[in-house]
Short mmCIF file of C-alpha atoms in Angstrom, two decimals:
data_model
loop_
_atom_site.label_atom_id
_atom_site.label_comp_id
_atom_site.label_asym_id
_atom_site.label_seq_id
_atom_site.Cartn_x
_atom_site.Cartn_y
_atom_site.Cartn_z
CA MET C 14 110.23 104.33 127.52
CA VAL C 15 113.83 105.44 127.72
CA LEU C 16 116.32 102.81 126.66
CA THR C 17 119.88 101.90 127.50
CA PRO C 18 122.14 99.92 125.26
CA ASP C 19 123.04 96.26 126.08
CA ALA C 20 126.53 95.09 126.98
CA LEU C 21 127.66 95.19 123.26
CA GLY C 22 126.20 98.64 122.85
CA TYR C 23 123.10 97.70 120.85
CA LEU C 24 119.56 98.70 121.25
CA PRO C 25 116.65 96.42 120.09
CA GLU C 26 114.43 97.82 117.29
CA THR C 27 111.15 99.28 118.28
CA PRO C 28 108.47 96.60 117.63
CA SER C 29 106.15 97.26 114.69
CA GLN C 30 102.27 97.53 115.11
CA THR C 31 99.69 97.58 112.42
CA ALA C 32 98.95 100.97 110.84
CA GLY C 33 95.24 100.30 111.48
CA PRO C 34 92.13 101.30 109.39
CA TYR C 35 92.62 105.07 109.91
CA VAL C 36 96.19 105.27 108.80
CA HIS C 37 95.09 107.98 106.37
CA ILE C 38 94.52 110.47 109.23
CA GLY C 39 98.14 110.85 109.73
CA LEU C 40 99.67 110.00 106.39
CA ILE C 41 97.06 110.92 103.91
CA PRO C 42 94.64 113.28 105.65
CA ARG C 43 92.78 114.22 102.61
CA GLN C 44 91.72 110.66 102.04
CA ALA C 45 90.42 110.53 105.66
CA GLY C 46 88.30 113.43 104.73
CA PHE C 47 89.93 116.66 105.96
CA ALA C 48 92.64 119.11 105.01
CA ILE C 49 95.12 120.09 107.74
CA PHE C 50 98.56 120.48 106.11
CA GLU C 51 99.51 122.92 103.24
CA ALA C 52 100.89 119.87 101.38
CA ASP C 53 100.31 116.25 102.09
CA LEU C 54 103.74 114.43 101.55
CA GLY C 55 104.16 112.11 98.77
CA THR C 56 101.19 112.91 96.48
CA ALA C 57 103.13 114.11 93.41
CA LEU C 58 106.44 112.51 92.32
CA VAL C 59 107.04 114.37 89.02
CA THR C 60 107.16 118.02 88.06
CA PRO C 61 107.63 119.38 84.47
CA GLU C 62 111.54 119.43 85.27
CA THR C 63 111.68 115.79 86.08
CA LYS C 64 113.78 113.81 83.55
CA GLY C 65 112.57 110.52 82.21
CA GLU C 66 109.74 108.66 80.58
CA ARG C 67 106.33 109.35 82.35
CA ILE C 68 104.58 106.17 83.32
CA ARG C 69 101.65 105.17 85.56
CA VAL C 70 101.88 102.08 87.84
CA GLU C 71 98.66 100.78 89.48
CA GLY C 72 97.25 97.72 90.97
CA ARG C 73 94.90 96.31 93.49
CA ILE C 74 95.56 94.31 96.71
CA PHE C 75 93.67 91.15 97.67
CA ASP C 76 93.42 89.24 100.84
CA GLY C 77 93.52 85.52 101.30
CA THR C 78 89.81 85.20 100.42
CA GLY C 79 90.33 87.11 97.18
CA ALA C 80 88.56 90.28 98.70
CA LEU C 81 89.92 93.80 97.88
CA VAL C 82 91.96 95.45 100.62
CA ARG C 83 90.48 98.89 100.35
CA ASP C 84 92.24 100.53 103.46
CA ALA C 85 95.96 99.96 102.68
CA MET C 86 98.56 102.42 102.34
CA VAL C 87 101.26 102.00 99.55
CA GLU C 88 104.56 103.81 99.67
CA LEU C 89 106.97 103.89 96.51
CA TRP C 90 110.74 104.31 96.54
CA GLN C 91 112.65 104.40 93.25
CA ALA C 92 115.77 105.62 91.42
CA ASP C 93 115.55 108.30 88.93
CA ALA C 94 115.82 108.00 85.17
CA ALA C 95 119.56 107.54 85.28
CA GLY C 96 119.26 104.89 88.04
CA ARG C 97 120.37 107.07 90.95
CA TYR C 98 118.60 107.33 94.23
CA ALA C 99 117.99 110.80 95.73
CA SER C 100 119.74 109.86 98.99
CA PRO C 101 123.25 110.58 100.36
CA ALA C 102 123.72 106.74 100.85
CA ASP C 103 123.74 106.38 96.99
CA GLN C 104 127.55 106.64 96.17
CA GLN C 105 127.32 105.29 92.59
CA GLY C 106 130.01 107.03 90.50
CA GLY C 107 129.22 108.90 87.26
CA LYS C 108 125.56 109.54 87.88
CA ASP C 109 124.26 112.87 88.87
CA ALA C 110 121.00 112.82 90.79
CA ASP C 111 118.05 114.51 89.15
CA PRO C 112 117.29 117.52 91.44
CA ALA C 113 113.63 117.40 90.25
CA PHE C 114 113.05 113.91 91.54
CA ARG C 115 112.70 112.67 95.16
CA GLY C 116 111.77 109.22 94.12
CA TRP C 117 109.32 108.68 97.08
CA GLY C 118 105.44 108.73 97.03
CA ARG C 119 102.58 107.38 98.99
CA THR C 120 98.96 106.68 98.30
CA GLY C 121 96.02 104.87 99.76
CA THR C 122 93.96 102.16 98.00
CA ASP C 123 90.68 103.78 96.88
CA PHE C 124 87.97 103.05 99.67
CA ALA C 125 85.54 102.06 96.75
CA THR C 126 87.54 100.43 94.00
CA GLY C 127 90.57 99.29 95.98
CA LEU C 128 92.92 100.72 93.23
CA TRP C 129 96.25 102.35 94.07
CA PHE C 130 98.28 104.24 91.50
CA PHE C 131 101.45 106.43 91.03
CA ASP C 132 102.18 108.81 88.20
CA THR C 133 105.96 108.62 88.05
CA ILE C 134 108.90 108.06 85.75
CA LYS C 135 110.49 104.67 84.68
CA PRO C 136 113.72 104.27 86.77
CA GLY C 137 117.09 103.47 85.12
CA PRO C 138 119.05 100.29 86.17
CA VAL C 139 120.81 100.49 89.50
CA GLU C 140 124.13 98.82 90.43
CA GLY C 141 123.74 95.54 92.24
CA ARG C 142 125.69 94.47 95.24
CA ARG C 143 129.30 94.20 94.49
CA GLY C 144 130.22 91.23 92.40
CA HIS C 145 126.65 91.14 91.14
CA ARG C 146 125.05 92.26 87.84
CA LEU C 147 123.12 95.60 87.45
CA MET C 148 119.64 95.31 88.85
CA ALA C 149 116.84 95.69 86.28
CA PRO C 150 114.66 98.71 86.54
CA HIS C 151 112.44 98.31 89.65
CA LEU C 152 110.33 100.09 92.18
CA SER C 153 110.21 99.27 95.85
CA LEU C 154 106.75 99.02 97.32
CA TRP C 155 105.94 99.15 101.01
CA ILE C 156 102.40 98.12 102.16
CA THR C 157 100.72 98.66 105.39
CA ALA C 158 97.17 98.18 106.42
CA ARG C 159 94.80 97.06 109.19
CA GLY C 160 95.64 93.47 109.73
CA ILE C 161 99.25 93.72 108.53
CA ASN C 162 101.51 93.65 111.60
CA LEU C 163 104.75 94.59 109.98
CA GLY C 164 104.93 96.63 106.70
CA LEU C 165 105.49 94.48 103.70
CA HIS C 166 108.36 95.19 101.23
CA THR C 167 108.17 94.02 97.72
CA ARG C 168 109.36 95.18 94.22
CA LEU C 169 107.76 95.94 91.02
CA TYR C 170 109.63 95.02 87.83
CA PHE C 171 108.60 95.99 84.26
CA GLY C 172 107.03 93.45 81.90
CA ASP C 173 108.63 95.01 78.93
CA GLU C 174 112.14 94.49 80.34
CA GLU C 175 112.43 90.83 79.66
CA ALA C 176 116.19 90.75 78.99
CA ARG C 177 117.15 92.75 82.09
CA ASN C 178 114.74 90.95 84.28
CA ALA C 179 116.23 87.72 83.33
CA GLU C 180 119.64 88.96 84.59
CA ASP C 181 118.32 90.64 87.72
CA PRO C 182 120.12 89.45 90.86
CA VAL C 183 117.09 89.76 93.05
CA LEU C 184 114.55 88.08 90.77
CA ASN C 185 117.12 85.23 90.30
CA ILE C 186 117.37 84.41 94.07
CA ILE C 187 113.57 83.57 93.91
CA GLU C 188 113.83 79.76 93.72
CA GLN C 189 110.55 79.11 91.93
CA PRO C 190 110.24 80.79 88.62
CA GLU C 191 106.49 81.01 88.88
CA ARG C 192 106.84 83.13 92.02
CA ARG C 193 109.12 85.61 90.22
CA LYS C 194 106.26 86.52 87.93
CA THR C 195 104.27 87.95 90.99
CA LEU C 196 106.69 90.94 90.83
CA VAL C 197 106.43 91.66 87.15
CA ALA C 198 103.99 94.24 86.00
CA ARG C 199 102.01 93.95 82.78
CA ARG C 200 102.39 96.85 80.48
CA GLU C 201 99.38 98.52 78.89
CA GLU C 202 98.88 101.74 76.89
CA ARG C 203 96.34 104.16 78.28
CA ASP C 204 95.82 107.38 76.31
CA GLY C 205 99.47 107.31 75.16
CA VAL C 206 100.83 106.77 78.68
CA PRO C 207 102.53 103.51 79.49
CA THR C 208 100.69 101.95 82.35
CA TYR C 209 102.20 99.08 84.39
CA VAL C 210 99.57 96.93 86.25
CA LEU C 211 100.61 94.81 89.29
CA ASP C 212 98.12 93.24 91.45
CA ILE C 213 99.35 92.30 95.04
CA ARG C 214 98.07 89.05 96.73
CA LEU C 215 98.68 89.01 100.47
CA GLN C 216 97.97 85.32 100.86
CA GLY C 217 97.21 82.11 99.09
CA GLU C 218 97.31 81.40 95.35
CA GLY C 219 99.56 83.61 93.50
CA GLU C 220 100.93 85.06 96.68
CA THR C 221 103.23 87.99 96.02
CA VAL C 222 106.92 87.70 97.00
CA PHE C 223 107.53 89.80 100.02
CA PHE C 224 111.03 90.50 101.33
CA ASP C 225 112.77 90.54 104.70
CA ILE C 226 115.20 93.24 103.74
CA MET Z 1471 146.05 94.02 90.39
CA THR Z 1472 143.16 93.50 92.86
CA GLU Z 1473 139.86 95.01 91.69
CA ARG Z 1474 139.32 98.21 93.81
CA ARG Z 1475 136.15 99.69 92.34
CA PRO Z 1476 134.24 101.80 94.78
CA ASP Z 1477 132.33 99.86 97.38
CA VAL Z 1478 128.84 99.61 96.05
CA ASN Z 1479 127.87 97.57 99.01
CA HIS Z 1480 127.50 101.03 100.52
CA VAL Z 1481 128.29 103.09 103.41
CA SER Z 1482 126.49 100.72 105.76
CA GLU Z 1483 124.11 97.89 105.38
CA PHE Z 1484 121.41 97.32 107.95
CA ILE Z 1485 121.70 94.74 110.60
CA PRO Z 1486 119.21 91.93 109.71
CA ARG Z 1487 115.95 92.57 111.34
CA ASP Z 1488 115.33 90.51 114.59
CA MET Z 1489 111.96 89.19 113.71
CA THR Z 1490 111.38 88.13 117.31
CA ALA Z 1491 111.00 91.65 118.33
CA HIS Z 1492 108.01 92.14 115.99
CA PRO Z 1493 104.65 90.62 115.70
CA PRO Z 1494 104.45 87.62 113.35
CA SER Z 1495 102.34 87.97 110.36
CA LEU Z 1496 99.62 85.52 111.50
CA THR Z 1497 98.17 86.51 114.95
CA PRO Z 1498 94.69 85.17 115.23
CA VAL Z 1499 94.08 87.10 118.39
CA TYR Z 1500 93.92 90.12 116.00
CA LYS Z 1501 91.32 88.61 113.58
CA THR Z 1502 92.02 90.73 110.53
CA SER Z 1503 95.58 89.36 110.28
CA VAL Z 1504 94.09 85.94 109.54
CA PHE Z 1505 93.36 86.68 106.00
CA ARG Z 1506 96.10 89.42 105.40
CA SER Z 1507 99.08 87.45 106.57
CA GLN Z 1508 101.47 85.50 104.36
CA ARG Z 1509 101.56 81.73 103.94
CA PHE Z 1510 104.97 81.78 102.28
CA PRO Z 1511 107.96 82.91 104.40
CA LEU Z 1512 109.48 86.44 103.57
CA LEU Z 1513 112.35 86.12 101.25
CA SER Z 1514 115.54 87.31 102.98
CA LEU Z 1515 117.32 89.85 100.88
CA GLN Z 1516 120.80 91.16 101.45
CA ASN Z 1517 120.78 95.00 101.16
CA SER Z 1518 121.39 96.63 97.79
CA LEU Z 1519 121.29 100.44 97.13
CA THR Z 1520 117.53 100.07 96.91
CA GLU Z 1521 117.23 99.15 100.58
CA VAL Z 1522 120.06 101.35 102.23
CA THR Z 1523 118.77 104.52 100.48
CA GLY Z 1524 115.63 106.36 101.48
CA PRO Z 1525 113.88 109.69 100.90
CA VAL Z 1526 115.16 112.97 102.51
CA PHE Z 1527 112.63 115.57 103.83
CA GLY Z 1528 113.23 119.20 104.47
CA GLN Z 1529 111.90 121.55 107.23
CA HIS Z 1530 110.56 123.82 104.46
CA GLU Z 1531 107.98 121.14 103.66
CA LEU Z 1532 106.45 121.45 107.20
CA GLY Z 1533 104.24 124.13 108.63
CA PRO Z 1534 105.01 125.84 111.74
CA LEU Z 1535 102.23 124.15 113.68
CA ASP Z 1536 102.70 120.84 112.30
CA ASN Z 1537 103.91 119.25 115.55
CA ASP Z 1538 101.37 121.08 117.65
CA LEU Z 1539 98.07 119.09 117.47
CA PHE Z 1540 96.58 121.44 120.17
CA ARG Z 1541 96.71 124.22 117.64
CA ASN Z 1542 97.07 122.86 114.12
CA PHE Z 1543 93.23 122.17 113.63
CA ALA Z 1544 91.86 124.72 116.18
CA LYS Z 1545 88.86 126.63 114.70
CA ASP Z 1546 87.30 128.52 117.60
CA GLY Z 1547 88.99 127.46 120.60
CA ASP Z 1548 91.20 124.68 122.25
CA PRO Z 1549 90.57 121.00 121.83
CA ILE Z 1550 88.99 119.25 124.90
CA GLY Z 1551 91.22 116.94 126.74
CA GLU Z 1552 94.30 116.23 128.92
CA ARG Z 1553 97.07 118.45 127.49
CA ILE Z 1554 100.22 116.44 127.03
CA ILE Z 1555 103.69 116.67 125.44
CA VAL Z 1556 105.15 113.64 123.88
CA HIS Z 1557 108.83 113.63 123.31
CA GLY Z 1558 111.77 111.39 122.88
CA ARG Z 1559 114.66 110.43 120.67
CA VAL Z 1560 114.93 108.46 117.48
CA LEU Z 1561 118.04 106.14 117.78
CA ASP Z 1562 119.33 103.39 115.69
CA GLY Z 1563 120.27 99.96 116.86
CA ASN Z 1564 123.93 101.12 117.44
CA ALA Z 1565 122.43 103.64 119.88
CA ARG Z 1566 123.27 106.60 117.73
CA PRO Z 1567 120.78 109.45 117.20
CA VAL Z 1568 119.12 109.66 113.86
CA PRO Z 1569 118.88 113.26 112.96
CA GLY Z 1570 116.66 114.95 110.29
CA VAL Z 1571 114.18 112.09 109.77
CA LEU Z 1572 110.51 112.48 109.41
CA VAL Z 1573 108.31 111.32 112.34
CA GLU Z 1574 104.50 111.42 111.77
CA PHE Z 1575 101.78 110.68 114.26
CA TRP Z 1576 98.00 110.39 114.37
CA GLN Z 1577 95.41 109.51 117.04
CA ALA Z 1578 91.84 109.71 118.20
CA ASN Z 1579 90.58 112.66 120.10
CA ALA Z 1580 90.04 112.67 123.98
CA SER Z 1581 86.76 110.62 123.47
CA GLY Z 1582 88.34 107.95 121.35
CA ARG Z 1583 86.82 109.32 118.18
CA TYR Z 1584 89.00 109.51 114.99
CA ARG Z 1585 88.40 112.19 112.39
CA HIS Z 1586 88.05 109.65 109.48
CA VAL Z 1587 85.17 109.14 107.22
CA ASN Z 1588 85.08 105.43 107.99
CA ASP Z 1589 84.93 105.88 111.89
CA ARG Z 1590 81.28 105.52 113.04
CA TYR Z 1591 82.01 105.40 116.77
CA GLU Z 1592 79.14 107.46 118.61
CA ALA Z 1593 81.59 109.43 120.71
CA PRO Z 1594 81.81 113.08 119.23
CA ILE Z 1595 84.24 114.69 117.01
CA ASP Z 1596 86.04 117.48 118.56
CA PRO Z 1597 85.65 120.55 116.22
CA ASN Z 1598 89.03 121.82 117.35
CA PHE Z 1599 91.03 118.60 116.99
CA GLY Z 1600 92.31 117.02 113.68
CA GLY Z 1601 94.49 114.45 115.16
CA CYS Z 1602 97.71 114.19 113.16
CA GLY Z 1603 101.09 115.91 113.08
CA ARG Z 1604 104.66 115.57 111.95
CA CYS Z 1605 108.13 116.80 112.71
CA LEU Z 1606 111.73 116.27 111.77
CA THR Z 1607 114.20 115.03 114.34
CA ASP Z 1608 116.81 117.49 115.46
CA ALA Z 1609 120.73 117.11 115.38
CA GLU Z 1610 120.50 114.80 118.48
CA GLY Z 1611 117.60 112.84 117.20
CA ARG Z 1612 115.09 114.46 119.33
CA TYR Z 1613 111.36 114.90 118.40
CA HIS Z 1614 108.48 116.38 120.38
CA PHE Z 1615 104.80 117.22 119.84
CA ARG Z 1616 101.96 118.59 121.80
CA THR Z 1617 98.52 117.16 121.77
CA VAL Z 1618 95.62 115.89 123.87
CA LYS Z 1619 95.85 112.37 125.49
CA PRO Z 1620 93.60 110.11 123.26
CA GLY Z 1621 90.68 108.18 124.73
CA PRO Z 1622 90.24 104.45 124.48
CA TYR Z 1623 88.33 103.18 121.50
CA PRO Z 1624 86.05 100.18 121.02
CA TYR Z 1625 86.45 98.07 117.94
CA ARG Z 1626 85.16 94.93 116.32
CA ASN Z 1627 87.44 92.05 117.04
CA ARG Z 1628 86.52 90.08 119.97
CA GLY Z 1629 83.15 90.79 121.69
CA ASN Z 1630 84.31 93.63 123.83
CA ASP Z 1631 87.67 94.75 122.68
CA TRP Z 1632 88.86 98.20 123.48
CA ARG Z 1633 92.09 99.77 122.31
CA PRO Z 1634 94.14 101.28 125.10
CA ALA Z 1635 94.88 105.02 124.72
CA HIS Z 1636 97.47 104.99 121.86
CA ILE Z 1637 99.24 107.26 119.35
CA HIS Z 1638 100.18 105.86 115.97
CA LEU Z 1639 103.72 106.76 114.78
CA SER Z 1640 105.33 106.54 111.44
CA VAL Z 1641 109.12 106.90 111.10
CA PHE Z 1642 111.56 107.19 108.37
CA GLY Z 1643 115.30 106.47 108.77
CA THR Z 1644 118.13 106.95 106.28
CA GLY Z 1645 117.21 103.86 104.45
CA PHE Z 1646 113.95 102.50 103.20
CA ALA Z 1647 114.73 99.19 105.09
CA GLN Z 1648 114.34 101.10 108.37
CA ARG Z 1649 110.76 102.10 107.52
CA LEU Z 1650 108.50 101.62 110.49
CA ILE Z 1651 105.05 102.17 111.75
CA SER Z 1652 104.10 101.44 115.35
CA GLN Z 1653 101.91 102.52 118.17
CA MET Z 1654 102.78 104.11 121.47
CA TYR Z 1655 100.86 103.44 124.75
CA PHE Z 1656 100.71 105.14 128.10
CA GLU Z 1657 102.15 104.06 131.35
CA GLY Z 1658 99.76 102.43 133.73
CA ASP Z 1659 96.78 102.14 131.34
CA PRO Z 1660 94.80 99.20 132.64
CA LEU Z 1661 93.60 98.34 129.20
CA ILE Z 1662 97.16 97.47 128.13
CA PRO Z 1663 97.16 93.71 129.26
CA HIS Z 1664 93.79 93.20 127.44
CA ASP Z 1665 94.78 94.59 124.10
CA SER Z 1666 94.59 92.28 121.13
CA ILE Z 1667 96.75 94.36 119.06
CA LEU Z 1668 99.53 94.86 121.48
CA ALA Z 1669 99.23 90.95 122.21
CA THR Z 1670 100.37 90.36 118.63
CA ILE Z 1671 103.92 90.97 119.94
CA PRO Z 1672 104.98 87.63 121.71
CA ASP Z 1673 107.85 88.99 123.90
CA PRO Z 1674 106.66 90.90 126.93
CA ALA Z 1675 109.86 92.94 127.08
CA ALA Z 1676 109.19 94.05 123.51
CA ARG Z 1677 105.67 95.11 124.32
CA GLU Z 1678 107.00 97.06 127.26
CA ARG Z 1679 109.20 99.15 124.85
CA LEU Z 1680 105.98 100.66 123.31
CA VAL Z 1681 104.72 102.16 126.61
CA ALA Z 1682 105.66 105.76 127.06
CA ARG Z 1683 106.68 106.87 130.58
CA LEU Z 1684 105.21 109.77 132.41
CA ASP Z 1685 107.94 112.48 132.49
CA LEU Z 1686 107.38 114.91 135.18
CA GLY Z 1687 110.74 116.67 134.29
CA ALA Z 1688 109.39 117.63 130.98
CA THR Z 1689 105.94 118.91 132.03
CA ILE Z 1690 105.01 122.61 132.05
CA PRO Z 1691 103.72 123.39 135.66
CA LEU Z 1692 100.09 124.46 135.67
CA HIS Z 1693 99.94 123.76 131.94
CA THR Z 1694 100.76 120.51 130.25
CA LEU Z 1695 101.85 117.03 131.40
CA ALA Z 1696 104.65 115.12 129.51
CA TYR Z 1697 105.37 111.54 128.32
CA ARG Z 1698 108.68 110.27 127.00
CA TRP Z 1699 109.09 107.55 124.32
CA ASP Z 1700 112.21 106.69 122.58
CA ILE Z 1701 112.11 105.04 119.10
CA VAL Z 1702 114.76 102.63 117.76
CA LEU Z 1703 115.38 101.96 114.11
CA ARG Z 1704 117.45 99.24 112.74
CA GLY Z 1705 121.06 99.69 113.18
CA SER Z 1706 123.73 99.42 110.48
CA ARG Z 1707 126.87 97.48 110.32
CA SER Z 1708 130.10 98.56 108.90
CA THR Z 1709 131.23 96.00 106.23
CA LEU Z 1710 134.19 94.60 107.93
CA PHE Z 1711 135.59 92.20 105.57
CA GLU Z 1712 132.95 91.36 102.93
CA ASN Z 1713 134.39 92.46 99.55
CA ARG Z 1714 136.67 95.06 101.02
CA LEU Z 1715 140.20 93.92 100.39
CA GLU Z 1716 141.40 97.43 101.27
CA GLY Z 1717 140.26 97.16 104.88
CA ASN Z 1718 137.52 98.72 106.78
#
């Protein structure tokens, strides 16, 4: 419908609805089973020109019964190797954006295995809010699926960044230290590629920390 | 001397989300939400650069027919169905247009069948209809696309649940915190009051904001009907005092 602002000039946000089971049609058509666009957006994050250490991040998503969520969509948003975002809203001084890195990707969890993954680079640390420390290297993840009414924001931190993670201003506002661990990915070596594994639990024991940002 | 390093609290932080406008996580009327909803509250996080920044997309990444679902999958003719234009503006909570942002949409065909490997509904696939499209908003925040009106669609929730005709929309703003996926419904659809998914939104006025209006002024006579739907992303606030001793 057509909207008019309230007395103070504000408009209420459009309400969210679930992405549904067929989110792939619109956002990952190849996974839905057909090719329509010349290029599906968000499928490749890195080109040979991209600066930084190549890594893989991966995980699975579980519901409150422990069952795999195999119809989710996961989006990734991250800074480049220098810790700068490819966005005009990043006004950090002294950091040039890597022109070969947009920092955004999307994928679906596999219909059979439930696995999601991104081949990307490890981001550098980013300035925290004023008066706060640098944020430890991290990825933003946004998760939608059938049964999820409002997309879920979470973060992935790196298990081999213990010192920086201990200083991170966001991890430190999580009151329960046990819950911080739900955001820290375990490092593995796979054929020489550092791989960070983070499973996401939507509900119950070990429930992942999700943010209202 | 007072510290005057650049304001890394950014051009603008987003106004905190009014969660009463959105469906809660647990909405048993929509059964799948029962095991996919959180038991812990979301942790409120003041915006950092991670939240106020977001990806930028360019027109060069899109094809010329990407916003024309009537043509972008046509193999040997037109898709069957009621031809419509859907248009509107993407605004922010401050009622300002949001230009240059990516809007993506997907839907069933006129029979209510999705082109998806997991859709087993017996209504037929339309060989000339894919069911997805995308565009960037223009300088005034406007978007538009052409398609066929989707049909209602039965699904396994309560015994006899049917989705009203609807089009799924995905929108980016300027910051990742504005990321939004929703669904658009059609004015006058008698299935709307019976829909379990629209019913996840408690506030009737908020539900009403998802209903597109018939827009006779935008129809193409003897050719295509039109519906109008405006999308509102979170607004931003200028940081009036916080950490800004030099003023706003």
